[in-house]
Amino acid sequence: MQFQFHGHEVHVFRLSLDPATGQRQRTNLGMIDKTALTVSATLKANCSPAELAEIDRWLANRQRLAQLRAELAARTLPEQIQQVAQWLSTTEPDEQTRRLAEDIRANWQRLRTALQQRDLL
């Protein structure tokens, strides 16, 4: 199977050989919503049980990768905050840094909420 990313979708293809020509063929089986990691009904209908098992393994690997990225972000965040503070202390404020500050503030508020919900703050 082959997984090809297109925006917020992952198209799933079956790879096979054309018996007449011996050429490799790609058959589009359906798609997966990349953000929700959900399999479309079309994809489910077009796949064999073995192919669905392969898709499930692929999804599990993608979910594990997302978890590892989140953990890495959390573990490196204190150092990144220090670097941002140092950079901001030497940077002249302009429209771009003001927008960046708003984005940082909004995300900091979401992080504070998550920390409070988990009794970590």
PDB file of C-alpha atoms in Angstrom:
ATOM      1  CA  MET A   1       0.000   0.000   0.000  1.00  0.00           C
ATOM      2  CA  GLN A   2       1.029   3.571  -0.542  1.00  0.00           C
ATOM      3  CA  PHE A   3      -0.016   6.599   1.507  1.00  0.00           C
ATOM      4  CA  GLN A   4       0.137   9.990  -0.219  1.00  0.00           C
ATOM      5  CA  PHE A   5      -0.442  13.281   1.602  1.00  0.00           C
ATOM      6  CA  HIS A   6      -2.676  15.939  -0.004  1.00  0.00           C
ATOM      7  CA  GLY A   7      -3.474  18.842   2.312  1.00  0.00           C
ATOM      8  CA  HIS A   8      -5.737  17.531   5.088  1.00  0.00           C
ATOM      9  CA  GLU A   9      -6.190  14.167   3.387  1.00  0.00           C
ATOM     10  CA  VAL A  10      -4.093  11.059   2.970  1.00  0.00           C
ATOM     11  CA  HIS A  11      -4.907   9.116  -0.171  1.00  0.00           C
ATOM     12  CA  VAL A  12      -4.414   5.371   0.067  1.00  0.00           C
ATOM     13  CA  PHE A  13      -3.362   3.392  -2.988  1.00  0.00           C
ATOM     14  CA  ARG A  14      -3.125  -0.324  -3.651  1.00  0.00           C
ATOM     15  CA  LEU A  15       0.014  -1.231  -5.554  1.00  0.00           C
ATOM     16  CA  SER A  16      -0.199  -4.203  -7.893  1.00  0.00           C
ATOM     17  CA  LEU A  17       1.220  -5.521 -11.144  1.00  0.00           C
ATOM     18  CA  ASP A  18      -0.841  -5.470 -14.309  1.00  0.00           C
ATOM     19  CA  PRO A  19      -0.758  -9.098 -15.497  1.00  0.00           C
ATOM     20  CA  ALA A  20      -0.962  -8.070 -19.154  1.00  0.00           C
ATOM     21  CA  THR A  21       1.874  -5.524 -19.179  1.00  0.00           C
ATOM     22  CA  GLY A  22       3.848  -6.357 -16.057  1.00  0.00           C
ATOM     23  CA  GLN A  23       3.696  -2.671 -15.165  1.00  0.00           C
ATOM     24  CA  ARG A  24       3.037  -1.459 -11.647  1.00  0.00           C
ATOM     25  CA  GLN A  25      -0.481  -0.105 -11.094  1.00  0.00           C
ATOM     26  CA  ARG A  26      -1.795   2.228  -8.422  1.00  0.00           C
ATOM     27  CA  THR A  27      -5.448   1.960  -7.484  1.00  0.00           C
ATOM     28  CA  ASN A  28      -6.887   4.771  -5.366  1.00  0.00           C
ATOM     29  CA  LEU A  29      -8.813   3.043  -2.574  1.00  0.00           C
ATOM     30  CA  GLY A  30      -9.993   6.103  -0.684  1.00  0.00           C
ATOM     31  CA  MET A  31      -8.763   8.578   1.881  1.00  0.00           C
ATOM     32  CA  ILE A  32      -7.978   9.205   5.514  1.00  0.00           C
ATOM     33  CA  ASP A  33      -8.693  12.542   7.196  1.00  0.00           C
ATOM     34  CA  LYS A  34      -5.189  13.565   8.279  1.00  0.00           C
ATOM     35  CA  THR A  35      -6.270  15.779  11.163  1.00  0.00           C
ATOM     36  CA  ALA A  36      -8.721  13.342  12.752  1.00  0.00           C
ATOM     37  CA  LEU A  37      -6.988  10.179  11.480  1.00  0.00           C
ATOM     38  CA  THR A  38     -10.336   8.698  10.466  1.00  0.00           C
ATOM     39  CA  VAL A  39     -10.841   6.258   7.621  1.00  0.00           C
ATOM     40  CA  SER A  40     -13.503   7.103   5.042  1.00  0.00           C
ATOM     41  CA  ALA A  41     -16.365   4.690   4.379  1.00  0.00           C
ATOM     42  CA  THR A  42     -15.174   4.375   0.774  1.00  0.00           C
ATOM     43  CA  LEU A  43     -11.730   3.300   1.915  1.00  0.00           C
ATOM     44  CA  LYS A  44     -13.179   0.722   4.295  1.00  0.00           C
ATOM     45  CA  ALA A  45     -15.392  -0.691   1.547  1.00  0.00           C
ATOM     46  CA  ASN A  46     -12.533  -0.938  -0.967  1.00  0.00           C
ATOM     47  CA  CYS A  47     -10.038  -2.727   1.282  1.00  0.00           C
ATOM     48  CA  SER A  48      -9.485  -6.337   2.198  1.00  0.00           C
ATOM     49  CA  PRO A  49      -9.150  -7.268   5.880  1.00  0.00           C
ATOM     50  CA  ALA A  50      -5.357  -7.485   5.442  1.00  0.00           C
ATOM     51  CA  GLU A  51      -5.283  -4.008   3.896  1.00  0.00           C
ATOM     52  CA  LEU A  52      -7.442  -2.617   6.705  1.00  0.00           C
ATOM     53  CA  ALA A  53      -5.001  -4.136   9.201  1.00  0.00           C
ATOM     54  CA  GLU A  54      -2.122  -2.413   7.391  1.00  0.00           C
ATOM     55  CA  ILE A  55      -4.021   0.892   7.503  1.00  0.00           C
ATOM     56  CA  ASP A  56      -4.657   0.391  11.233  1.00  0.00           C
ATOM     57  CA  ARG A  57      -0.908  -0.139  11.780  1.00  0.00           C
ATOM     58  CA  TRP A  58      -0.137   2.989   9.745  1.00  0.00           C
ATOM     59  CA  LEU A  59      -2.663   4.989  11.798  1.00  0.00           C
ATOM     60  CA  ALA A  60      -1.194   3.685  15.061  1.00  0.00           C
ATOM     61  CA  ASN A  61       2.283   4.732  13.895  1.00  0.00           C
ATOM     62  CA  ARG A  62       1.004   8.210  12.952  1.00  0.00           C
ATOM     63  CA  GLN A  63      -0.682   8.588  16.352  1.00  0.00           C
ATOM     64  CA  ARG A  64       2.506   7.496  18.120  1.00  0.00           C
ATOM     65  CA  LEU A  65       4.511   9.997  16.063  1.00  0.00           C
ATOM     66  CA  ALA A  66       2.092  12.771  17.063  1.00  0.00           C
ATOM     67  CA  GLN A  67       2.479  11.788  20.730  1.00  0.00           C
ATOM     68  CA  LEU A  68       6.266  11.849  20.453  1.00  0.00           C
ATOM     69  CA  ARG A  69       6.182  15.276  18.781  1.00  0.00           C
ATOM     70  CA  ALA A  70       3.985  16.610  21.575  1.00  0.00           C
ATOM     71  CA  GLU A  71       6.292  15.156  24.231  1.00  0.00           C
ATOM     72  CA  LEU A  72       9.348  16.630  22.521  1.00  0.00           C
ATOM     73  CA  ALA A  73       7.621  20.019  22.373  1.00  0.00           C
ATOM     74  CA  ALA A  74       6.791  19.828  26.092  1.00  0.00           C
ATOM     75  CA  ARG A  75      10.308  18.763  27.055  1.00  0.00           C
ATOM     76  CA  THR A  76      11.975  21.518  25.018  1.00  0.00           C
ATOM     77  CA  LEU A  77       9.472  24.274  25.851  1.00  0.00           C
ATOM     78  CA  PRO A  78      11.312  25.702  28.915  1.00  0.00           C
ATOM     79  CA  GLU A  79      14.493  26.189  26.868  1.00  0.00           C
ATOM     80  CA  GLN A  80      12.520  27.651  23.984  1.00  0.00           C
ATOM     81  CA  ILE A  81      10.797  30.106  26.327  1.00  0.00           C
ATOM     82  CA  GLN A  82      14.210  31.249  27.578  1.00  0.00           C
ATOM     83  CA  GLN A  83      15.404  31.747  24.007  1.00  0.00           C
ATOM     84  CA  VAL A  84      12.258  33.671  23.056  1.00  0.00           C
ATOM     85  CA  ALA A  85      12.622  35.922  26.115  1.00  0.00           C
ATOM     86  CA  GLN A  86      16.238  36.641  25.222  1.00  0.00           C
ATOM     87  CA  TRP A  87      15.363  37.309  21.576  1.00  0.00           C
ATOM     88  CA  LEU A  88      12.460  39.595  22.483  1.00  0.00           C
ATOM     89  CA  SER A  89      14.647  41.567  24.876  1.00  0.00           C
ATOM     90  CA  THR A  90      16.974  42.502  22.007  1.00  0.00           C
ATOM     91  CA  THR A  91      14.423  42.897  19.212  1.00  0.00           C
ATOM     92  CA  GLU A  92      12.782  46.170  18.316  1.00  0.00           C
ATOM     93  CA  PRO A  93       8.982  45.840  18.546  1.00  0.00           C
ATOM     94  CA  ASP A  94       7.218  46.043  15.207  1.00  0.00           C
ATOM     95  CA  GLU A  95       3.905  44.840  13.794  1.00  0.00           C
ATOM     96  CA  GLN A  96       5.227  41.333  13.192  1.00  0.00           C
ATOM     97  CA  THR A  97       6.544  40.913  16.761  1.00  0.00           C
ATOM     98  CA  ARG A  98       3.268  42.288  18.129  1.00  0.00           C
ATOM     99  CA  ARG A  99       1.324  39.628  16.174  1.00  0.00           C
ATOM    100  CA  LEU A 100       3.780  37.019  17.382  1.00  0.00           C
ATOM    101  CA  ALA A 101       3.283  38.193  20.978  1.00  0.00           C
ATOM    102  CA  GLU A 102      -0.498  37.859  20.595  1.00  0.00           C
ATOM    103  CA  ASP A 103      -0.074  34.318  19.271  1.00  0.00           C
ATOM    104  CA  ILE A 104       2.266  33.438  22.142  1.00  0.00           C
ATOM    105  CA  ARG A 105      -0.177  34.901  24.668  1.00  0.00           C
ATOM    106  CA  ALA A 106      -3.148  32.984  23.247  1.00  0.00           C
ATOM    107  CA  ASN A 107      -1.233  29.708  23.251  1.00  0.00           C
ATOM    108  CA  TRP A 108       0.132  30.389  26.723  1.00  0.00           C
ATOM    109  CA  GLN A 109      -3.456  30.780  27.962  1.00  0.00           C
ATOM    110  CA  ARG A 110      -4.380  27.400  26.412  1.00  0.00           C
ATOM    111  CA  LEU A 111      -1.325  25.846  28.054  1.00  0.00           C
ATOM    112  CA  ARG A 112      -2.241  27.368  31.442  1.00  0.00           C
ATOM    113  CA  THR A 113      -5.760  25.951  31.109  1.00  0.00           C
ATOM    114  CA  ALA A 114      -4.368  22.481  30.333  1.00  0.00           C
ATOM    115  CA  LEU A 115      -1.954  22.704  33.266  1.00  0.00           C
ATOM    116  CA  GLN A 116      -4.756  23.792  35.620  1.00  0.00           C
ATOM    117  CA  GLN A 117      -7.071  21.002  34.438  1.00  0.00           C
ATOM    118  CA  ARG A 118      -4.361  18.460  35.263  1.00  0.00           C
ATOM    119  CA  ASP A 119      -3.623  20.099  38.653  1.00  0.00           C
ATOM    120  CA  LEU A 120      -0.113  20.961  37.502  1.00  0.00           C
ATOM    121  CA  LEU A 121      -0.399  24.682  38.138  1.00  0.00           C
TER     122      LEU A 121
END
